[in-house]
Tab-separated table of C-alpha atoms in Angstrom:
chain	number	residue	atom	x	y	z
M	1	MET	CA	-12.973	15.810	-4.429
M	2	SER	CA	-16.392	13.004	-5.582
M	3	SER	CA	-16.833	10.029	-7.450
M	4	LYS	CA	-19.928	7.859	-9.373
M	5	HIS	CA	-18.940	4.823	-6.613
M	6	PHE	CA	-16.392	5.885	-3.819
M	7	ASP	CA	-17.027	7.326	-0.882
M	8	TYR	CA	-14.783	10.949	0.032
M	9	CYS	CA	-14.089	12.341	3.431
M	10	SER	CA	-16.691	14.873	4.394
M	11	LYS	CA	-16.188	18.183	5.806
M	12	THR	CA	-17.606	16.484	9.257
M	13	GLN	CA	-14.688	13.782	9.286
M	14	LEU	CA	-12.090	15.908	8.273
M	15	GLU	CA	-12.595	18.759	10.621
M	16	GLU	CA	-12.808	15.596	13.741
M	17	ILE	CA	-9.413	14.179	12.380
M	18	LEU	CA	-8.423	17.893	12.131
M	19	ALA	CA	-8.526	18.039	15.822
M	20	GLU	CA	-7.821	15.196	16.551
M	21	PHE	CA	-4.097	16.100	14.987
M	22	ASN	CA	-4.487	18.904	17.200
M	23	ALA	CA	-4.938	21.015	13.551
M	24	THR	CA	-6.636	22.946	11.380
M	25	GLU	CA	-6.982	23.426	7.282
M	26	LYS	CA	-5.924	26.729	7.039
M	27	SER	CA	-2.152	25.285	9.587
M	28	MET	CA	-2.559	22.208	7.713
M	29	ARG	CA	-2.533	24.311	4.142
M	30	ASP	CA	0.310	26.768	5.687
M	31	GLY	CA	2.524	23.138	6.102
M	32	VAL	CA	1.467	22.352	2.775
M	33	GLN	CA	3.523	25.381	1.587
M	34	TYR	CA	6.235	24.499	4.341
M	35	LEU	CA	6.085	21.153	2.626
M	36	LYS	CA	7.013	22.743	-1.026
M	37	GLU	CA	9.333	25.120	0.342
M	38	TRP	CA	11.446	22.134	1.907
M	39	MET	CA	11.520	20.056	-0.867
M	40	LYS	CA	12.079	23.152	-3.528
M	41	GLN	CA	15.559	23.035	-1.821
M	42	GLN	CA	16.621	19.997	-1.776
M	43	PRO	CA	18.440	19.438	-4.973
M	44	HIS	CA	18.080	15.297	-4.708
M	45	LEU	CA	14.157	15.575	-5.079
M	46	PRO	CA	11.395	16.572	-7.733
M	47	ASP	CA	9.787	19.428	-7.700
M	48	ILE	CA	5.938	18.904	-6.299
M	49	GLU	CA	3.161	21.313	-6.924
M	50	ASP	CA	0.194	18.113	-6.116
M	51	ASP	CA	-0.964	20.841	-2.077
M	52	GLU	CA	-3.992	18.135	-2.281
M	53	TRP	CA	-1.125	15.497	-2.621
M	54	LEU	CA	0.643	16.962	-0.213
M	55	PHE	CA	-1.954	17.530	2.336
M	56	ASN	CA	-3.287	13.321	2.697
M	57	LEU	CA	0.434	13.175	3.110
M	58	LEU	CA	0.695	15.043	6.000
M	59	LEU	CA	-2.166	14.752	7.135
M	60	ARG	CA	-1.978	10.506	7.400
M	61	ASN	CA	0.970	11.250	9.028
M	62	LYS	CA	-0.904	13.525	11.762
M	63	ASN	CA	0.199	16.216	11.739
M	64	SER	CA	3.749	16.245	11.823
M	65	LEU	CA	6.194	17.961	9.367
M	66	GLU	CA	9.489	16.147	10.336
M	67	ILE	CA	7.691	12.883	9.780
M	68	THR	CA	6.405	13.878	6.333
M	69	LYS	CA	9.696	15.192	5.807
M	70	LYS	CA	11.165	12.162	6.044
M	71	LYS	CA	7.777	9.901	4.376
M	72	ILE	CA	8.359	12.076	1.942
M	73	ASP	CA	12.534	11.523	1.050
M	74	GLY	CA	12.063	7.596	1.562
M	75	TYR	CA	8.672	7.516	-1.621
M	76	TYR	CA	11.384	9.685	-3.464
M	77	THR	CA	14.261	7.357	-2.889
M	78	ILE	CA	12.391	3.885	-2.994
M	79	ARG	CA	11.077	4.899	-6.834
M	80	THR	CA	14.654	5.733	-7.895
M	81	LEU	CA	16.057	2.075	-6.522
M	82	MET	CA	13.366	-0.125	-7.755
M	83	PRO	CA	12.401	1.477	-10.438
M	84	GLU	CA	10.782	-1.417	-11.610
M	85	MET	CA	7.714	-0.811	-9.433
M	86	PHE	CA	7.484	2.161	-11.062
M	87	GLN	CA	7.245	2.430	-14.102
M	88	ASP	CA	5.130	0.505	-17.225
M	89	ARG	CA	1.220	1.574	-14.779
M	90	ASP	CA	-0.666	1.988	-17.892
M	91	PRO	CA	-3.260	0.472	-15.676
M	92	CYS	CA	-4.892	0.401	-19.800
M	93	SER	CA	-2.609	-1.811	-21.065
M	94	GLN	CA	-3.580	-5.455	-21.349
M	95	TYR	CA	-0.071	-6.335	-18.749
M	96	MET	CA	-2.011	-4.520	-15.707
M	97	ILE	CA	-5.584	-5.933	-16.515
M	98	ASN	CA	-4.123	-9.030	-16.835
M	99	MET	CA	-2.703	-8.629	-13.594
M	100	SER	CA	-6.463	-7.544	-11.914
M	101	ARG	CA	-7.824	-10.291	-12.885
M	102	GLN	CA	-5.487	-12.081	-10.491
M	103	ALA	CA	-4.851	-10.870	-8.223
M	104	CYS	CA	-6.046	-6.974	-6.708
M	105	TYR	CA	-6.133	-4.265	-3.788
M	106	LEU	CA	-9.324	-2.771	-3.169
M	107	PRO	CA	-10.184	-0.066	-1.715
M	108	VAL	CA	-13.910	-0.449	-0.108
M	109	LEU	CA	-16.237	2.386	-1.863
M	110	LYS	CA	-17.009	3.762	1.610
M	111	LEU	CA	-14.779	5.217	4.095
M	112	THR	CA	-15.414	3.723	8.426
M	113	PRO	CA	-17.402	6.482	10.070
M	114	ASP	CA	-14.243	8.280	12.124
M	115	GLY	CA	-12.419	8.391	8.120
M	116	SER	CA	-10.620	5.116	7.907
M	117	ARG	CA	-10.172	3.265	4.746
M	118	VAL	CA	-10.260	-0.058	3.870
M	119	ILE	CA	-8.383	-1.937	1.464
M	120	ILE	CA	-8.716	-5.922	0.720
M	121	PHE	CA	-5.929	-7.534	-1.265
M	122	LYS	CA	-8.343	-10.488	-3.249
M	123	ILE	CA	-7.116	-13.810	-4.934
M	124	PHE	CA	-9.360	-14.393	-7.428
M	125	GLU	CA	-7.463	-17.051	-9.442
M	126	ILE	CA	-5.815	-20.368	-8.120
M	127	LEU	CA	-2.095	-19.690	-9.421
M	128	GLU	CA	-0.342	-23.022	-8.878
M	129	ASN	CA	-0.277	-24.092	-13.053
M	130	SER	CA	-0.011	-20.099	-13.681
M	131	VAL	CA	3.111	-18.102	-14.637
M	132	VAL	CA	2.888	-15.668	-10.729
M	133	ASP	CA	3.990	-12.104	-11.523
M	134	PRO	CA	4.919	-11.006	-8.340
M	135	ASP	CA	5.754	-7.061	-9.414
M	136	GLY	CA	2.639	-7.394	-11.081
M	137	ILE	CA	1.373	-7.506	-8.338
M	138	MET	CA	3.251	-5.240	-6.117
M	139	LYS	CA	2.373	-2.694	-9.059
M	140	LEU	CA	-1.079	-2.717	-8.177
M	141	SER	CA	-0.728	-2.272	-4.439
M	142	GLN	CA	1.268	0.533	-5.008
M	143	ILE	CA	-1.410	1.881	-7.963
M	144	ALA	CA	-4.115	1.620	-4.736
M	145	ILE	CA	-1.772	4.120	-2.199
M	146	ASP	CA	-0.871	6.069	-5.033
M	147	ILE	CA	-4.306	6.693	-5.194
M	148	SER	CA	-5.365	7.120	-2.450
M	149	LEU	CA	-2.020	10.116	-1.425
M	150	LYS	CA	-3.557	11.862	-4.177
M	151	LEU	CA	-7.434	11.340	-3.875
M	152	ASP	CA	-8.435	10.859	-0.459
M	153	LYS	CA	-8.042	12.691	3.168
M	154	VAL	CA	-7.790	9.917	5.916
M	155	ARG	CA	-6.742	9.574	8.877
M	156	GLY	CA	-5.018	6.176	7.814
M	157	THR	CA	-5.525	2.682	5.659
M	158	ILE	CA	-6.799	-1.179	7.430
M	159	LEU	CA	-5.118	-3.473	5.206
M	160	VAL	CA	-7.039	-6.915	4.513
M	161	TYR	CA	-4.837	-9.889	3.467
M	162	ASP	CA	-7.725	-12.466	2.187
M	163	PHE	CA	-5.307	-15.741	1.788
M	164	GLN	CA	-8.471	-17.982	0.731
M	165	ASN	CA	-7.106	-18.748	-3.328
M	166	LEU	CA	-3.373	-18.317	-1.232
M	167	SER	CA	-1.145	-21.656	-3.142
M	168	LEU	CA	2.187	-23.006	-3.220
M	169	ASN	CA	3.591	-21.332	-6.189
M	170	PHE	CA	2.182	-17.429	-5.392
M	171	VAL	CA	3.342	-18.121	-1.822
M	172	GLY	CA	7.404	-19.258	-3.618
M	173	VAL	CA	7.515	-16.111	-5.824
M	174	ILE	CA	6.459	-14.316	-2.776
M	175	LEU	CA	8.827	-15.244	-0.632
M	176	SER	CA	11.858	-15.456	-3.083
M	177	ASN	CA	11.550	-12.262	-3.310
M	178	ILE	CA	9.838	-10.763	0.174
M	179	LYS	CA	12.416	-8.894	2.117
M	180	LYS	CA	12.771	-5.950	-1.148
M	181	TYR	CA	8.291	-6.184	-1.021
M	182	ASN	CA	8.695	-4.954	2.479
M	183	ASP	CA	11.651	-2.696	1.695
M	184	LEU	CA	8.944	-1.226	-0.427
M	185	THR	CA	5.946	-1.572	1.287
M	186	ALA	CA	8.233	0.484	4.545
M	187	LYS	CA	9.004	3.133	2.437
M	188	ALA	CA	6.948	3.629	-0.195
M	189	ASN	CA	3.495	3.939	1.314
M	190	PRO	CA	4.093	6.982	3.192
M	191	GLY	CA	1.165	7.023	5.050
M	192	ARG	CA	0.222	4.725	8.326
M	193	TYR	CA	-1.427	1.852	8.755
M	194	GLU	CA	-3.496	1.127	11.645
M	195	LYS	CA	-4.568	-3.353	11.072
M	196	ILE	CA	-2.915	-5.659	9.109
M	197	TYR	CA	-5.653	-8.726	9.404
M	198	ILE	CA	-5.297	-11.446	7.386
M	199	LEU	CA	-7.707	-13.446	6.814
M	200	ASN	CA	-7.686	-17.520	6.341
M	201	MET	CA	-5.027	-18.289	6.906
M	202	LYS	CA	-3.406	-21.456	5.733
M	203	SER	CA	-1.719	-23.562	8.721
M	204	GLY	CA	1.738	-24.012	6.626
M	205	VAL	CA	1.733	-20.316	5.874
M	206	GLU	CA	2.144	-18.978	9.463
M	207	PRO	CA	5.412	-19.305	10.320
M	208	ILE	CA	6.172	-17.676	6.278
M	209	ILE	CA	4.053	-14.538	8.401
M	210	ARG	CA	6.904	-15.097	11.491
M	211	PHE	CA	9.175	-14.774	9.118
M	212	VAL	CA	8.380	-12.369	7.456
M	213	LYS	CA	7.577	-9.888	10.410
M	214	THR	CA	11.200	-10.301	11.395
M	215	PHE	CA	12.389	-7.000	8.901
M	216	MET	CA	9.367	-4.947	10.568
M	217	LYS	CA	9.776	-2.566	13.122
M	218	LYS	CA	7.608	-4.245	16.156
M	219	LYS	CA	4.807	-1.214	16.386
M	220	LEU	CA	3.571	-2.895	12.742
M	221	THR	CA	3.837	-6.460	13.580
M	222	ASP	CA	1.270	-4.810	16.500
M	223	ARG	CA	-0.889	-4.489	14.461
M	224	PHE	CA	-1.666	-7.958	13.056
M	225	VAL	CA	-4.539	-9.656	12.761
M	226	ILE	CA	-4.295	-13.243	11.681
M	227	TRP	CA	-7.248	-15.938	11.597
M	228	LYS	CA	-7.928	-19.175	9.954
M	229	ASP	CA	-12.025	-19.184	10.524
M	230	ASP	CA	-15.093	-17.791	8.994
M	231	PRO	CA	-13.690	-14.309	7.040
M	232	LYS	CA	-17.174	-13.203	8.075
M	233	LYS	CA	-15.810	-12.343	11.449
M	234	LEU	CA	-14.475	-9.283	9.861
M	235	ALA	CA	-17.675	-7.269	9.933
M	236	THR	CA	-17.743	-8.351	14.399
M	237	VAL	CA	-13.737	-5.578	13.985
M	238	LEU	CA	-14.742	-3.307	11.345
M	239	PRO	CA	-18.446	-1.213	10.027
M	240	LYS	CA	-20.351	-3.928	8.388
M	241	GLU	CA	-22.008	-1.125	5.959
M	242	VAL	CA	-18.849	-0.611	4.843
M	243	LEU	CA	-17.754	-4.069	4.261
M	244	PRO	CA	-18.559	-6.465	1.077
M	245	THR	CA	-20.870	-9.133	2.455
M	246	ALA	CA	-18.308	-11.816	1.200
M	247	TYR	CA	-16.669	-10.395	4.220
M	248	GLY	CA	-19.660	-9.627	7.203
M	249	GLY	CA	-20.724	-6.616	5.866
M	250	ASP	CA	-24.418	-4.970	4.260
M	251	GLU	CA	-22.234	-3.481	0.767
M	252	GLU	CA	-23.860	-5.901	-1.996
M	253	ILE	CA	-20.937	-6.316	-3.691
M	254	THR	CA	-18.968	-8.655	-4.500
M	255	MET	CA	-15.261	-8.781	-4.877
M	256	GLU	CA	-15.267	-9.485	-9.079
M	257	GLU	CA	-17.185	-6.107	-9.143
M	258	LEU	CA	-15.821	-4.275	-6.627
M	259	ARG	CA	-12.416	-5.196	-8.372
M	260	ASP	CA	-14.411	-3.714	-12.421
M	261	ILE	CA	-15.304	-0.245	-10.056
M	262	TRP	CA	-11.865	0.361	-8.457
M	263	PHE	CA	-10.356	-0.422	-12.399
M	264	GLU	CA	-12.989	1.705	-14.395
M	265	GLU	CA	-11.763	4.537	-11.502
M	266	VAL	CA	-7.875	4.223	-11.846
M	267	LYS	CA	-8.309	3.770	-15.771
M	268	LYS	CA	-8.918	7.669	-15.257
M	269	TYR	CA	-5.866	9.117	-14.604
M	270	ARG	CA	-3.889	6.987	-17.101
M	271	ASP	CA	-2.050	10.497	-17.892
M	272	TRP	CA	-1.226	10.824	-14.914
M	273	PHE	CA	0.352	7.419	-13.360
M	274	ILE	CA	2.236	8.484	-16.926
M	275	SER	CA	4.074	11.192	-16.319
M	276	ASP	CA	4.664	10.960	-12.538
M	277	GLU	CA	7.353	7.946	-13.848
M	278	LYS	CA	9.297	10.904	-14.143
M	279	ASN	CA	9.021	11.731	-10.244
M	280	LYS	CA	11.687	10.464	-8.893
M	281	ALA	CA	14.696	11.056	-6.200
M	282	ASP	CA	18.241	12.398	-7.864
M	283	LEU	CA	20.922	10.763	-5.820
M	284	SER	CA	23.848	12.360	-6.863
M	285	LYS	CA	22.489	14.802	-5.800
M	286	ARG	CA	21.681	14.093	-2.292
M	287	PRO	CA	23.273	16.937	0.479
M	288	VAL	CA	25.483	14.419	3.098
M	289	ALA	CA	23.882	16.279	5.729
M	290	ASN	CA	20.655	14.373	4.117
M	291	LEU	CA	22.296	11.494	3.338
M	292	HIS	CA	23.046	10.692	7.579
M	293	GLU	CA	19.483	12.250	8.684
M	294	ASN	CA	17.714	10.115	6.440
M	295	ASN	CA	19.968	6.862	5.757
M	296	ASP	CA	16.966	4.742	6.388
M	297	ALA	CA	15.543	5.661	3.192
M	298	ILE	CA	19.296	5.042	1.558
M	299	ASN	CA	18.962	1.399	2.812
M	300	CYS	CA	16.104	0.962	2.674
M	301	GLY	CA	17.065	-0.484	-1.139
M	302	THR	CA	20.219	-1.348	-1.540
M	303	THR	CA	18.505	-5.161	-0.124
M	304	GLY	CA	16.591	-4.819	-3.787
M	305	SER	CA	18.072	-8.592	-4.751
M	306	PHE	CA	17.517	-10.293	-1.935
M	307	ARG	CA	16.861	-13.762	-2.571
M	308	LEU	CA	16.365	-16.915	-0.317
M	309	ASN	CA	18.346	-19.182	-2.209
M	310	SER	CA	19.073	-21.641	0.149
M	311	LYS	CA	18.393	-24.957	-0.685
M	312	ILE	CA	17.279	-24.787	4.004
M	313	TRP	CA	14.786	-22.680	3.717
M	314	ARG	CA	13.567	-23.456	-0.154
M	315	SER	CA	12.689	-27.261	1.151
M	316	PHE	CA	11.657	-24.519	4.758
M	317	ALA	CA	9.310	-23.106	2.212
M	318	TYR	CA	8.209	-26.617	0.176
M	319	ASN	CA	7.486	-28.382	2.861
M	320	ARG	CA	5.393	-26.180	4.967
M	321	LEU	CA	3.545	-24.744	1.442
M	322	LYS	CA	2.720	-27.878	0.164
M	323	ASN	CA	0.256	-28.349	2.537
M	324	LEU	CA	-1.812	-26.212	2.063
M	325	LYS	CA	-5.460	-26.044	3.514
């Protein structure tokens, strides 16, 4: 896969990743064919012929067919249970362009030397006095995930959340939907996160982060790294050559420039995003045996209407966030 701006996995990097997972390209291609046949035998799953998507998914799950099967089931199930997150994702629409101007998930241009992709969540506008659409922001996260799955042969993903422009309004709307978005993140990203860095952490947000972590598996929460101080510290733990200068890196590009480059890349796949809306699970056809084997894939959607609407929690959130610093 080639791009004018983005670097993708080299032959050498891919060989190193495959060797680590005790695989070869031939064994991976055999695995892809197995997964395609397996999906055809699942009456509730769509018929996917995209070999590279399946290859990339199997790679991110360390060449484990069983884990990959569960991830596929969960991925297409959540698309049915939360359709609002996977519809109207036309990247050329004014709605999606406007959302990207507020906040966006941005893959950096280069892979790390060991073949991982860094994705940075950046808030571009302080949204205190504007309407925040949390579903739109989550759609942008799924766009980044889906494009990465389609194009990127990577070891895994390193997430970076930059809270520099975090506002009370922004946190409030996310908090009110937090369980839903945790379910979405856990099930609709069929790959794996190697690390999650939170930069420019505000004092008032720390209790909320602790609360969010109660919904997550310990294996994932152990990968969190939280810093209040200089975001350029990120370059002490991640390769400088892949990071923008705002984070202590050598890549001379502003985050606004990276956003514009990324969205031009995404627009190339407009037709795919539109046609991909139809790919989801038909839960009425799910086999009973499968239902018990992958119960998490079903349960993940039952909390979609979860709301933190208690007066106690609202008061807690307000008092913690009103003096963000």
